[in-house]
Amino acid sequence: MNSFPSRITVLAGGIGGARFLMGLLAHLRHTNPDGQGGTATVVTVIGNTGDDIWVHGVRVCPDLDTVMYTLGDGISKERGWGREGETFSAKDELAAYGVEPTWFGLGDKDLATHLIRTQSLASGFTLTEVTAALCDRWQPGVTLLPMSNERAETHVIVDDPDQGRIAIHFQEWWIRHRAALPAHGFVMVGIEDAKPAPGVLEAIHDTDLVIFPPSNPVVSIGAILQVPGIAEAVRTTKAPVIALSPIVGGAPVRGMADACLAALNIETTAAAVALHYGARSSGGFIDAWLIDTQDSESLGILEESGIRAKAIPLMMTDVDATALMAAQTLDFA
Amino acid sequence: MNSFPSRITVLAGGIGGARFLMGLLAHLRHTNPDGQGGTATVVTVIGNTGDDIWVHGVRVCPDLDTVMYTLGDGISKERGWGREGETFSAKDELAAYGVEPTWFGLGDKDLATHLIRTQSLASGFTLTEVTAALCDRWQPGVTLLPMSNERAETHVIVDDPDQGRIAIHFQEWWIRHRAALPAHGFVMVGIEDAKPAPGVLEAIHDTDLVIFPPSNPVVSIGAILQVPGIAEAVRTTKAPVIALSPIVGGAPVRGMADACLAALNIETTAAAVALHYGARSSGGFIDAWLIDTQDSESLGILEESGIRAKAIPLMMTDVDATALMAAQTLDFA
């Protein structure tokens, strides 16, 4: 009898989520193959679109693309975002024209994706449909769904030396300011009118397991949970919800999650993030929490809060290590 | 006393027009300098936008850009169109996605121009305004005006093996079919609603000299003359109108003008093109016509038709040769 879940749903941000998915798929292909090079387990990914940005007239979906390119073997392995062998001619030319923003890393290969997306959206296709069409080429081995087809982009409340307290686009804060401007909070512009994209609520309700990979708990997973209806679905699904800590030894494994947590007055520790998510048994979002072995002193606190917890190695150093991590995630669930 | 015209207006297509303008400006800079590296003669170029195309969601103006890049020292000298040191990553990626058209040479550097143009047009700026903004960077040394701010794109009537007689976009015929599909005619979709762009009629009326450079007489100069009001302005301006033959020794100097002329049952000879334009004294468009020395046997026919004609070397082998040609054009005018 097959002991593998037949359906897994993963809420994912960019690099961290994508790398976890690489390991998960590698593990499933080896242990639960479909006989055609894929996995017998159907994996659905709900991707964060709170990072999306219109730039130079094209729609960029950084997290969806990072998942798609990573799983489709098109990602720059060195950078973790954008395309392997990328060139930046168009970006340099836009800067030569003096057109802002100059800080956004718009690659030439990547531009093709954005041009297709922009033209398709302008033709009336939804982001769900466009994403599926783009995935026809990349064959990521998962069903990749945007969290919403409505525009709801994360903005960051910061103090500008000239203008006082203002909201700037997340990408401007993240890339231009490298998250170094203290954030006083985050606001998703348009979120009140956003609906979960088709298939999203079903993927959370009709599944055997929901996973929060080690993505940014505030601006990735947190953004997805802000789409009206998604938080309630996660709270009420019959499937267990298991999460992996993006914080190891008091620091983000990658990215600048600490700057995001600070804005919400959450400590940069594995335990604090778990308590931020909260136990489903107490109205929170997660049933179980995986922390790194070096954070095992917090296991007790977590269990007291109603969250099952276990310490395993959480460093995604390569696909094999990540596959092992995914295997332990499924075991623990 | 200054014997140079203080204002010259040139109707231009792409490569041929741009190269002639290089020579004209070189000649004027040497012989009629403004003391600041430019020319005391104000040169206004009315650019053909009949070749324009929306492709992958961006607006491309091949002839305007060829003039702008050539005079701004950004053109690929080898190809004569597009940018020097161009890459084609986005184009290759679009093809990898299977998105048509795959035959259009959309360069990565070039894309920056198109993105700015497309976004500016979407923001409500006119093509005249956008072109001026792009020229801020390139400093072409001329005032570059689109012939019209309305969309009026040349289409070609051809016989499709499956569909019978159809109209295809000029660029599809020119690039994809290399003008090898016999053309039964040309139609500019939208021309009846097009108006001359601001400044165009004034540039034809309030000038000392109008020049038709050796551009394609059918789809470049011919397209400009089809914008309602422009033909009448050329016929009635007080300035002399002088043209240079794009046909030398019975063949186009470059491009595939012969295929365009054939569609209109015009012989590919310098004399036939001149008679197609016609003498202004008989309701046509030109007063004078420069042909290449190897075509001098047709001088008699032309003079009989009321067109002043002279034979000079018309091969634009380099800027010096072209500057000499421009000098002889001004002399003859």
XYZ file of C-alpha atoms in Angstrom, chain A:
333
model
C 0.000 0.000 0.000
C 1.191 3.468 -0.890
C 2.116 5.351 2.252
C 2.678 8.607 0.377
C 0.175 11.411 0.369
C -1.565 11.485 -2.996
C -1.905 15.282 -2.865
C 0.371 17.888 -1.303
C -0.225 21.632 -1.330
C 2.677 24.006 -0.756
C 2.391 27.756 -0.110
C 5.551 29.211 -1.582
C 7.502 32.422 -1.877
C 10.607 32.623 -4.052
C 14.045 31.086 -3.559
C 13.422 29.243 -0.268
C 10.144 27.756 -1.441
C 11.524 26.840 -4.842
C 14.563 25.064 -3.400
C 12.396 23.130 -0.968
C 10.154 22.092 -3.862
C 13.216 20.848 -5.774
C 14.001 18.552 -2.852
C 10.390 17.495 -2.395
C 10.021 16.543 -6.063
C 13.388 14.752 -6.073
C 12.286 12.730 -3.048
C 8.896 11.910 -4.544
C 10.313 10.982 -7.952
C 12.590 8.467 -6.277
C 10.161 7.058 -3.756
C 6.745 7.613 -5.320
C 7.303 7.734 -9.092
C 4.513 7.845 -11.641
C 6.465 5.700 -14.092
C 6.840 8.604 -16.528
C 9.587 10.541 -14.813
C 7.221 12.420 -12.549
C 5.659 11.889 -9.161
C 2.526 9.906 -8.336
C 1.846 12.526 -5.678
C 0.144 15.561 -7.167
C 1.888 18.695 -5.890
C 0.072 22.015 -6.068
C 1.960 25.210 -5.336
C 0.170 28.383 -4.278
C 2.600 31.111 -5.224
C 2.980 34.517 -3.645
C 2.094 37.374 -5.976
C 2.445 40.096 -3.337
C 5.974 40.705 -4.686
C 4.637 41.398 -8.171
C 5.509 44.652 -9.836
C 4.733 46.522 -13.044
C 8.045 47.825 -14.275
C 8.767 49.520 -17.630
C 5.269 48.525 -18.683
C 5.625 44.793 -18.109
C 4.203 42.633 -15.339
C 6.834 40.827 -13.309
C 5.915 37.989 -10.923
C 9.220 37.300 -9.193
C 8.072 34.470 -6.927
C 6.017 32.596 -9.522
C 8.929 32.839 -11.939
C 11.494 31.730 -9.374
C 9.425 28.591 -8.709
C 8.835 28.003 -12.428
C 12.433 28.561 -13.497
C 13.881 26.606 -10.566
C 11.702 23.545 -11.115
C 12.049 23.881 -14.902
C 15.849 23.981 -14.695
C 16.091 27.498 -16.092
C 17.116 29.344 -12.926
C 20.450 30.999 -12.381
C 21.964 28.619 -9.836
C 24.377 31.271 -8.666
C 21.859 34.038 -8.036
C 18.859 31.877 -7.220
C 16.596 34.210 -9.217
C 16.330 34.978 -12.910
C 17.723 32.939 -15.742
C 20.955 31.026 -16.179
C 23.223 32.745 -18.704
C 21.198 35.931 -18.404
C 22.183 39.202 -20.087
C 21.059 42.672 -19.029
C 21.268 44.697 -22.247
C 17.732 46.066 -22.078
C 18.185 47.057 -18.411
C 21.410 48.923 -19.186
C 19.742 50.699 -22.099
C 16.742 51.723 -20.007
C 19.208 53.248 -17.555
C 21.050 54.967 -20.441
C 17.730 56.581 -21.373
C 17.459 57.753 -17.759
C 14.201 55.899 -17.196
C 13.434 54.836 -13.626
C 13.534 52.419 -11.945
C 17.132 51.527 -12.694
C 17.503 49.219 -9.699
C 15.232 46.414 -10.875
C 17.118 43.460 -12.336
C 15.229 42.972 -15.564
C 17.105 40.328 -17.560
C 16.828 39.987 -21.330
C 15.758 36.331 -21.252
C 13.450 37.062 -18.367
C 11.874 39.883 -20.386
C 10.452 37.342 -22.816
C 8.434 35.824 -19.960
C 7.199 39.255 -18.903
C 6.308 40.307 -22.450
C 4.228 37.172 -22.937
C 2.571 37.615 -19.559
C 1.831 41.295 -20.137
C 0.430 40.759 -23.596
C -1.673 37.816 -22.428
C -3.061 39.757 -19.456
C -3.861 42.654 -21.801
C -5.718 40.176 -24.016
C -7.944 39.227 -21.097
C -6.348 36.028 -19.853
C -6.080 35.658 -16.085
C -2.762 35.303 -14.295
C -3.762 31.698 -13.552
C -4.150 31.006 -17.271
C -0.980 32.859 -18.203
C 1.010 31.004 -15.538
C -0.261 27.675 -16.837
C 0.703 28.664 -20.385
C 4.211 29.659 -19.302
C 4.531 26.397 -17.364
C 3.745 24.492 -20.584
C 7.279 25.302 -21.557
C 8.983 24.810 -18.203
C 7.169 21.664 -17.054
C 7.856 22.328 -13.383
C 6.275 19.037 -12.274
C 3.786 20.883 -10.057
C 0.572 22.768 -10.641
C 1.623 26.360 -10.057
C -1.237 28.656 -9.032
C -0.976 32.358 -8.244
C -2.536 33.120 -4.885
C -4.877 35.590 -6.582
C -5.692 36.974 -10.001
C -6.251 40.387 -8.521
C -3.421 42.823 -8.035
C -2.419 43.119 -4.384
C 1.168 44.241 -4.003
C 3.069 44.501 -0.751
C 4.171 47.986 0.212
C 6.480 48.892 3.044
C 5.971 51.771 5.465
C 9.252 53.632 5.837
C 10.527 57.032 6.895
C 11.802 59.039 3.970
C 14.279 61.793 4.947
C 12.399 64.307 2.769
C 8.821 63.134 2.693
C 8.401 61.657 6.154
C 6.475 58.421 6.547
C 5.586 56.913 3.173
C 4.730 53.559 1.627
C 7.085 52.252 -1.054
C 6.745 49.145 -3.174
C 8.186 46.023 -1.600
C 10.651 45.577 -4.462
C 11.981 49.083 -4.008
C 12.567 48.375 -0.316
C 13.958 44.891 -0.910
C 16.201 45.538 -3.907
C 16.983 49.240 -3.959
C 17.309 49.637 -0.207
C 18.302 46.020 0.466
C 15.747 46.048 3.313
C 18.069 48.380 5.222
C 15.485 51.156 5.637
C 13.683 50.318 8.894
C 10.186 49.049 8.063
C 7.301 50.204 10.230
C 4.907 47.712 8.704
C 3.600 46.213 5.509
C 0.432 46.953 3.632
C -0.873 45.007 0.645
C -2.497 47.557 -1.618
C -5.683 46.095 -3.076
C -5.824 43.049 -0.803
C -9.381 43.800 0.354
C -10.643 43.274 -3.197
C -8.479 40.245 -3.925
C -9.994 36.784 -4.180
C -8.170 33.481 -4.062
C -7.392 32.403 -7.635
C -9.423 29.474 -9.016
C -8.252 26.210 -7.464
C -6.505 27.783 -4.489
C -9.116 27.091 -1.806
C -9.748 23.617 -3.261
C -5.998 22.896 -3.159
C -5.964 23.726 0.550
C -9.168 21.880 1.443
C -8.886 18.846 -0.834
C -5.384 17.718 -0.030
C -3.581 15.294 2.237
C -0.964 17.709 3.473
C -0.316 21.442 3.491
C 3.315 22.548 3.730
C 4.761 25.972 4.472
C 8.305 25.645 3.123
C 11.088 27.815 4.593
C 9.778 30.933 2.825
C 9.597 34.407 4.302
C 6.863 34.216 6.971
C 5.880 37.876 6.571
C 6.046 38.902 2.923
C 5.718 35.462 1.274
C 3.598 33.056 3.332
C 2.175 36.032 5.226
C 1.107 37.692 1.978
C -0.629 34.547 0.751
C -2.495 34.233 4.052
C -3.790 37.776 3.677
C -5.843 36.990 0.583
C -9.402 36.921 1.956
C -10.444 33.280 2.388
C -7.017 31.664 2.341
C -6.275 32.031 6.068
C -9.668 30.507 6.892
C -9.028 27.627 4.491
C -5.679 26.891 6.143
C -7.261 27.046 9.596
C -10.085 24.681 8.667
C -8.635 22.162 6.215
C -8.768 18.547 7.390
C -5.215 18.068 6.142
C -2.385 18.608 8.587
C -0.356 21.791 8.114
C 3.373 21.451 8.611
C 5.916 24.230 8.333
C 9.689 24.468 8.089
C 11.520 27.247 9.859
C 13.204 29.807 7.586
C 15.177 30.932 10.639
C 18.168 28.883 11.713
C 20.363 29.849 14.642
C 18.701 33.236 14.992
C 19.195 34.330 11.382
C 17.375 33.853 8.088
C 18.820 31.029 6.012
C 18.749 33.474 3.095
C 17.135 36.760 2.255
C 16.357 39.450 4.770
C 13.445 37.963 6.701
C 14.866 39.452 9.909
C 14.105 42.955 8.605
C 10.526 41.877 7.903
C 10.091 40.225 11.306
C 11.492 43.297 13.056
C 8.731 45.418 11.511
C 6.183 43.167 13.235
C 8.160 43.079 16.497
C 8.802 39.385 16.084
C 12.145 38.018 17.233
C 14.320 36.414 14.584
C 14.163 32.947 16.115
C 12.628 29.710 14.899
C 10.367 29.612 17.960
C 9.105 33.170 17.569
C 8.127 32.556 13.946
C 6.289 29.374 14.937
C 4.385 31.239 17.637
C 3.616 33.973 15.084
C 2.004 31.354 12.837
C 0.332 29.831 15.917
C -1.102 26.382 16.566
C -4.168 25.458 14.547
C -5.610 24.012 17.747
C -5.607 27.582 19.091
C -6.841 29.358 15.976
C -3.444 29.588 14.286
C -2.095 28.200 11.039
C 0.174 25.241 11.748
C 0.049 21.812 13.379
C 3.720 20.975 13.213
C 6.998 22.864 12.947
C 10.403 21.701 11.868
C 13.392 23.537 13.270
C 17.060 23.087 12.709
C 19.006 20.876 15.075
C 20.891 23.906 16.398
C 17.584 25.397 17.593
C 16.436 22.293 19.490
C 16.383 24.115 22.850
C 13.067 25.681 21.803
C 11.286 22.332 21.247
C 9.762 22.496 24.710
C 8.233 25.953 24.289
C 6.675 24.910 20.994
C 5.131 21.724 22.307
C 3.623 23.734 25.179
C 1.983 26.044 22.656
C 0.283 23.111 20.964
C 2.646 22.881 18.004
C 4.287 19.520 17.375
C 7.934 20.212 16.791
C 11.021 18.343 15.712
C 14.604 19.300 15.040
C 16.247 18.159 11.778
C 19.018 19.626 9.611
C 17.345 22.469 7.699
C 20.187 23.714 5.518
C 19.263 23.231 1.845
C 22.889 22.909 0.750
C 22.039 20.802 -2.312
C 19.142 18.852 -3.794
C 20.095 15.638 -1.968
C 20.154 17.361 1.414
C 16.882 19.075 0.590
C 15.297 15.803 -0.564
C 16.242 14.277 2.788
C 14.698 17.276 4.536
C 11.525 16.822 2.487
C 11.478 13.118 3.344
C 11.694 13.956 7.040
C 8.933 16.516 6.598
C 6.624 13.866 5.117
C 7.640 11.396 7.844
C 6.897 13.856 10.594
C 3.548 14.764 9.037
